[in-house]
JSON list of C-alpha atoms in Angstrom, two decimals:
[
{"chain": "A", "resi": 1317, "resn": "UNK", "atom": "CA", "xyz": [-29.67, 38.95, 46.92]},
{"chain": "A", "resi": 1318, "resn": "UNK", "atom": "CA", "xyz": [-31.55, 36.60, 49.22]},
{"chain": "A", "resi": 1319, "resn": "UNK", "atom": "CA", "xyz": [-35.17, 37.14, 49.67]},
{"chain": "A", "resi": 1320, "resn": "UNK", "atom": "CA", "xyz": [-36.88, 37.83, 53.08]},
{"chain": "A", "resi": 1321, "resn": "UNK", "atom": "CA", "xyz": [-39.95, 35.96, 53.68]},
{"chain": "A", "resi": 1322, "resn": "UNK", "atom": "CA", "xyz": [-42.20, 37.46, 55.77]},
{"chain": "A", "resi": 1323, "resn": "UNK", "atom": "CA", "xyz": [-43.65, 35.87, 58.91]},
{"chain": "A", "resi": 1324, "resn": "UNK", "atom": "CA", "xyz": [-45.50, 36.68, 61.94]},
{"chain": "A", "resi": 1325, "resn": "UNK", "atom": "CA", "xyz": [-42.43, 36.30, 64.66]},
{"chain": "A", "resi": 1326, "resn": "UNK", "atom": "CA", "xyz": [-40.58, 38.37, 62.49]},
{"chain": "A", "resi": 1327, "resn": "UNK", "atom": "CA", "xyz": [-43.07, 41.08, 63.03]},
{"chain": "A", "resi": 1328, "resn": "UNK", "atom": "CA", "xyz": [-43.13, 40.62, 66.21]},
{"chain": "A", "resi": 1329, "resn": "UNK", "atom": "CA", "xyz": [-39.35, 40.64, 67.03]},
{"chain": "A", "resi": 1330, "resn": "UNK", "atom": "CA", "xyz": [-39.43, 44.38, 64.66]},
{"chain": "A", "resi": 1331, "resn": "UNK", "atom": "CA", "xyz": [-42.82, 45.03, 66.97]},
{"chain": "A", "resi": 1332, "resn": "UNK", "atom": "CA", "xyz": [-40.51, 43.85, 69.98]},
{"chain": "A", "resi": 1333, "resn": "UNK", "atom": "CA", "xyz": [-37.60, 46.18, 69.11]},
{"chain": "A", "resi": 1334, "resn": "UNK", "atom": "CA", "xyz": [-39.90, 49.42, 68.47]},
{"chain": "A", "resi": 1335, "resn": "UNK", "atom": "CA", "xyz": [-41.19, 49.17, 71.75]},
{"chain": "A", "resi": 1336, "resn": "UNK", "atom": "CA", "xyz": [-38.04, 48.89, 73.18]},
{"chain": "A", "resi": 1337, "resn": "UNK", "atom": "CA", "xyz": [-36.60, 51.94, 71.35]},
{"chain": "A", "resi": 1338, "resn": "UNK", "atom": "CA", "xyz": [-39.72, 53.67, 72.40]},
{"chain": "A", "resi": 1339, "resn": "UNK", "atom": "CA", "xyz": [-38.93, 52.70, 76.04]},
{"chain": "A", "resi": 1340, "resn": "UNK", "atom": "CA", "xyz": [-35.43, 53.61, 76.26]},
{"chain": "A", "resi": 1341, "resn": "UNK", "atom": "CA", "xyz": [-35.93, 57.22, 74.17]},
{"chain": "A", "resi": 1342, "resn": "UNK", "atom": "CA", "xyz": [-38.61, 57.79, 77.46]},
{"chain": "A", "resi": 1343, "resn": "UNK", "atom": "CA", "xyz": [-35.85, 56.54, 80.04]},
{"chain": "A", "resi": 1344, "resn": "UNK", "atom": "CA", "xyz": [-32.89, 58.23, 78.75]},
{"chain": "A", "resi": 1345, "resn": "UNK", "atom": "CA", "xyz": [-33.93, 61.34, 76.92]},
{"chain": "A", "resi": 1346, "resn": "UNK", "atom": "CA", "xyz": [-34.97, 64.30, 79.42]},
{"chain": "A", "resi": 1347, "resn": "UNK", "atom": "CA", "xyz": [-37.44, 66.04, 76.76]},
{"chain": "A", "resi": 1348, "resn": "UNK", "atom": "CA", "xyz": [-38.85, 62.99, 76.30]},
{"chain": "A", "resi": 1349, "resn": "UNK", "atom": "CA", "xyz": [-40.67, 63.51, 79.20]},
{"chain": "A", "resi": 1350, "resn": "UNK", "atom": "CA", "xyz": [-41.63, 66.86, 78.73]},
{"chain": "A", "resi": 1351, "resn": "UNK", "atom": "CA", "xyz": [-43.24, 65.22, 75.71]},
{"chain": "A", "resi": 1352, "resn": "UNK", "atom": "CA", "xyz": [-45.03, 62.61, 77.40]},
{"chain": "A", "resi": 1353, "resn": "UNK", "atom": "CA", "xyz": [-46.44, 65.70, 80.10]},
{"chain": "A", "resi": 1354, "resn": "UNK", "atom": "CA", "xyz": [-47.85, 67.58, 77.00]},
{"chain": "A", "resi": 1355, "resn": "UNK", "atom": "CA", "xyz": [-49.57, 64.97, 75.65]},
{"chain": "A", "resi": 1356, "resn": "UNK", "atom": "CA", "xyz": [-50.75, 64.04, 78.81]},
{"chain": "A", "resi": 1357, "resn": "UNK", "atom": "CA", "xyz": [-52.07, 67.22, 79.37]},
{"chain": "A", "resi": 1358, "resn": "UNK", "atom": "CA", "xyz": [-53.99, 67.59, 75.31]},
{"chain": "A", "resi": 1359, "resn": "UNK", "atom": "CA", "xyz": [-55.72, 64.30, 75.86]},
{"chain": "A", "resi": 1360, "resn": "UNK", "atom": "CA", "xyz": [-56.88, 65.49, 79.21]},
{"chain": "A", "resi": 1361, "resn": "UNK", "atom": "CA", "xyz": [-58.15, 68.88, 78.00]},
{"chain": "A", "resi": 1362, "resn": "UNK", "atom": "CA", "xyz": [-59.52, 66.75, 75.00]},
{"chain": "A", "resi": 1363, "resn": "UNK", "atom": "CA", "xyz": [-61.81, 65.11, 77.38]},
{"chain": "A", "resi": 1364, "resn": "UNK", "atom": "CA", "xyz": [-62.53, 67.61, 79.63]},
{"chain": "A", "resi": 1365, "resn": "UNK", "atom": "CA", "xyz": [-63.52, 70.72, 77.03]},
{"chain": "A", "resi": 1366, "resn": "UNK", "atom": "CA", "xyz": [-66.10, 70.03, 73.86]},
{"chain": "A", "resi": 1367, "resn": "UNK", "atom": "CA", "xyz": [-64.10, 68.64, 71.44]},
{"chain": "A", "resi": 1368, "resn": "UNK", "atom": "CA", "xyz": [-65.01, 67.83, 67.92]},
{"chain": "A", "resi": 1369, "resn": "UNK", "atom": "CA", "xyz": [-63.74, 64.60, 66.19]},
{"chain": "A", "resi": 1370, "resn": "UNK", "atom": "CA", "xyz": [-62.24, 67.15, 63.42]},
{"chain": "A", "resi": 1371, "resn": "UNK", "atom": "CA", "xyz": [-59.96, 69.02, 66.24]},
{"chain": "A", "resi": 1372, "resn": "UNK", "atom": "CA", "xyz": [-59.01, 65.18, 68.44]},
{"chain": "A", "resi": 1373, "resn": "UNK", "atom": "CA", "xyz": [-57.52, 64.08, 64.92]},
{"chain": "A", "resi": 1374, "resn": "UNK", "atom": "CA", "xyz": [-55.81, 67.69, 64.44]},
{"chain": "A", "resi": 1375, "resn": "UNK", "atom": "CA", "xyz": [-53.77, 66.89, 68.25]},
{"chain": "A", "resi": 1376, "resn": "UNK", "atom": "CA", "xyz": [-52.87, 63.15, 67.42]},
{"chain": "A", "resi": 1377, "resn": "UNK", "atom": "CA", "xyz": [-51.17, 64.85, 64.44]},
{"chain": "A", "resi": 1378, "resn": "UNK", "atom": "CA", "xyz": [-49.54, 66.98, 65.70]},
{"chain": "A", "resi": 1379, "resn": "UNK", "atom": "CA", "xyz": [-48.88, 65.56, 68.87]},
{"chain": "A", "resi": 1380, "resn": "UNK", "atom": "CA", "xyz": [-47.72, 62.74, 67.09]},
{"chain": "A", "resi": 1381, "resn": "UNK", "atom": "CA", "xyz": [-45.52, 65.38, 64.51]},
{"chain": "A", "resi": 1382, "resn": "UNK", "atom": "CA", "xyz": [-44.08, 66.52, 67.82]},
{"chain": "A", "resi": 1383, "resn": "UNK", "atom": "CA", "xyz": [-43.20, 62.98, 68.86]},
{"chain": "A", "resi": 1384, "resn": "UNK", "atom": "CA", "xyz": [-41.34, 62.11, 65.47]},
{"chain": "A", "resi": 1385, "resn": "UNK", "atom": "CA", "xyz": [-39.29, 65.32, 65.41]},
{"chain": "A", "resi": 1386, "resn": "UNK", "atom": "CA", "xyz": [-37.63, 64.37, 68.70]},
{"chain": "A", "resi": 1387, "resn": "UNK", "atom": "CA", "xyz": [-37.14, 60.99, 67.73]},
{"chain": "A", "resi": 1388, "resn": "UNK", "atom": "CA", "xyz": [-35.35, 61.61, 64.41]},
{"chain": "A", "resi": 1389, "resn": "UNK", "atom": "CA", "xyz": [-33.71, 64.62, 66.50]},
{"chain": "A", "resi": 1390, "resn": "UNK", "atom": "CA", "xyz": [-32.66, 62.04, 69.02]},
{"chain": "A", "resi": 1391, "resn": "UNK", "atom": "CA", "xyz": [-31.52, 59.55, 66.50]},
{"chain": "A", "resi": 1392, "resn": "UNK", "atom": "CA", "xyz": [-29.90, 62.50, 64.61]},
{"chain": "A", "resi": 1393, "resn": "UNK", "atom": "CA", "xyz": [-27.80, 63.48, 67.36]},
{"chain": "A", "resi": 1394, "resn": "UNK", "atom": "CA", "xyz": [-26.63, 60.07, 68.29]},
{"chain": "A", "resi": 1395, "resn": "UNK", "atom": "CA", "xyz": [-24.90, 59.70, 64.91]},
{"chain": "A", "resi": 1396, "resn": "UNK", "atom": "CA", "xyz": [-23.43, 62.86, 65.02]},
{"chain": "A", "resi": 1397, "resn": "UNK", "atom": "CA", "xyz": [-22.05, 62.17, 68.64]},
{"chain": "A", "resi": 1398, "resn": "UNK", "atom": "CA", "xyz": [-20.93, 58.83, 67.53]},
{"chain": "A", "resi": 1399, "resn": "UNK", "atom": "CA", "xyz": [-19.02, 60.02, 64.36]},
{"chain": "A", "resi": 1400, "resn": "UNK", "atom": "CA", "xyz": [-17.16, 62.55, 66.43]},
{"chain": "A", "resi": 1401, "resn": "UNK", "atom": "CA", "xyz": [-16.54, 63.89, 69.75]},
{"chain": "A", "resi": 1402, "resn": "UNK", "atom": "CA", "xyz": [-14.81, 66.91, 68.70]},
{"chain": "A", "resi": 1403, "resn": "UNK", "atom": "CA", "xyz": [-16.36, 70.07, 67.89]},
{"chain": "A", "resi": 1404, "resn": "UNK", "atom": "CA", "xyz": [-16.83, 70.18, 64.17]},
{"chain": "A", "resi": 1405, "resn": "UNK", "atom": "CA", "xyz": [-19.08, 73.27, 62.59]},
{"chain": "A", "resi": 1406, "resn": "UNK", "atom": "CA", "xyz": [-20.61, 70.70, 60.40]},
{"chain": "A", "resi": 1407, "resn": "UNK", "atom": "CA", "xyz": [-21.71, 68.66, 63.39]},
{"chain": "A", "resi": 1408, "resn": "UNK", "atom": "CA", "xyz": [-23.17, 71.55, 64.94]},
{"chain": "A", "resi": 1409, "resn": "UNK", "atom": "CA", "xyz": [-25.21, 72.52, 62.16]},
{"chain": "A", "resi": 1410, "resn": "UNK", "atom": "CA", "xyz": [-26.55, 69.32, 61.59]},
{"chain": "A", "resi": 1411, "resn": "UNK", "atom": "CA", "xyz": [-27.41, 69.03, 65.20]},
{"chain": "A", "resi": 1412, "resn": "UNK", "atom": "CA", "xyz": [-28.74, 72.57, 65.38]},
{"chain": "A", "resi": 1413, "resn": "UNK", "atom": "CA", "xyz": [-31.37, 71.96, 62.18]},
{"chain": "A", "resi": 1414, "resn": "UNK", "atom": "CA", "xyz": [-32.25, 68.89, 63.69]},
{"chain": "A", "resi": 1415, "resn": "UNK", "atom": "CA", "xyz": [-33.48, 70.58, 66.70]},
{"chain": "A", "resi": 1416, "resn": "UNK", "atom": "CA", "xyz": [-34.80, 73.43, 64.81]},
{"chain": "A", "resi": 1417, "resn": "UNK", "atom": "CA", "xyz": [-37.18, 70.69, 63.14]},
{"chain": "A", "resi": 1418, "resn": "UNK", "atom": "CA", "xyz": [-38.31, 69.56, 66.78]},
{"chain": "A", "resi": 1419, "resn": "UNK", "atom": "CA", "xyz": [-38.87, 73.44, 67.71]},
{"chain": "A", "resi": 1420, "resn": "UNK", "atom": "CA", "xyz": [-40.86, 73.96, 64.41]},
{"chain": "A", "resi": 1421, "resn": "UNK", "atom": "CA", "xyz": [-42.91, 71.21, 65.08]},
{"chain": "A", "resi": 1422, "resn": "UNK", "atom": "CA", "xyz": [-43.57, 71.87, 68.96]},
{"chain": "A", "resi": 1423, "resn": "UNK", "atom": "CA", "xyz": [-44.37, 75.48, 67.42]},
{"chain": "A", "resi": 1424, "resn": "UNK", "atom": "CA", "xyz": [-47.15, 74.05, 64.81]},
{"chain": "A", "resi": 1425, "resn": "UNK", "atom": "CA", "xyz": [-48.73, 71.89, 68.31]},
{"chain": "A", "resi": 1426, "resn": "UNK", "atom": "CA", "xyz": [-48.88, 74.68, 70.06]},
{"chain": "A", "resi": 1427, "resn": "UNK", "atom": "CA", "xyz": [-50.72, 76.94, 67.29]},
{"chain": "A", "resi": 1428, "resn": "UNK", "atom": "CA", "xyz": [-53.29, 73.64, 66.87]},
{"chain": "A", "resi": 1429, "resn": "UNK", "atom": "CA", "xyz": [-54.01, 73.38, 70.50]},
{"chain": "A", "resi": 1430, "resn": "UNK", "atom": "CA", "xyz": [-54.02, 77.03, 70.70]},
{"chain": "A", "resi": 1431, "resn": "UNK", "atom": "CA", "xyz": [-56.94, 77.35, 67.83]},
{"chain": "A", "resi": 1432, "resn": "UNK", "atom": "CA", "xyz": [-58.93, 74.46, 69.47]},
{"chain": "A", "resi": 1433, "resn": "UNK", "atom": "CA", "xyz": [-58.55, 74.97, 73.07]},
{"chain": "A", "resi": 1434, "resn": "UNK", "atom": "CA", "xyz": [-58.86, 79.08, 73.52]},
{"chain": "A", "resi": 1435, "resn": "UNK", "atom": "CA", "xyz": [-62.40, 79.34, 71.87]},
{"chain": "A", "resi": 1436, "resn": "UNK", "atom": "CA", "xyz": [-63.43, 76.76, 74.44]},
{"chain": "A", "resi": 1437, "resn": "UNK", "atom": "CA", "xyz": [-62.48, 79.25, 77.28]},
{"chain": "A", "resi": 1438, "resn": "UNK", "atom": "CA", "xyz": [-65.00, 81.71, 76.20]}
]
């Protein structure tokens, strides 16, 4: 097996690639959006109520949980499309837990930002 050396352009071409994987997922996935509107909106609210250093690291998790869930969920239903077109009830399943695991997540954010930002309305 042939050793990979590690250099700086090849960092930069994996950087390079990232990027553009993050940059299609916002062009061609709808939710993606929706994604980028909620986070949008915590890091506004973030700034505009009182919040502690504790409760911004609390929404980058979870925010960022969020925006992992639909990535794999993305990537997960890709694969699933790519194996096979057909209706399989294995493929559904799969596809089905996968976006269970974004819905469980979204859930979780919206029980964080729901402990740190409803105290602040009172």
């Amino acid at each position: 097996m042939k050793q990979k050396t590690i250099s700086f352009q090849s960092r930069l071409s994996s950087l390079k690639y990232a990027v553009r994987g993050i940059s299609r997922f916002l062009i061609e996935e709808p939710n993606a959006i929706l994604h980028l509107g909620a986070t949008i909106l915590v890091i506004i609210a973030a700034g505009y109520f009182d919040v502690s250093n504790y409760e911004i690291i609390a929404l980058v998790i979870v925010a960022g949980l969020v925006w992992v869930a639909e990535i794999f969920n993305t990537i997960i239903e890709r694969i699933m499309d790519f194996i096979s077109a057909e209706r399989k009830p294995e493929i559904e399943f799969i596809k089905d837990l996968s976006a269970a695991g974004v819905l469980v997540s979204a859930f979780v954010a919206v029980v964080t930002g729901a402990i740190i930002f409803i105290p602040k309305f009172f």
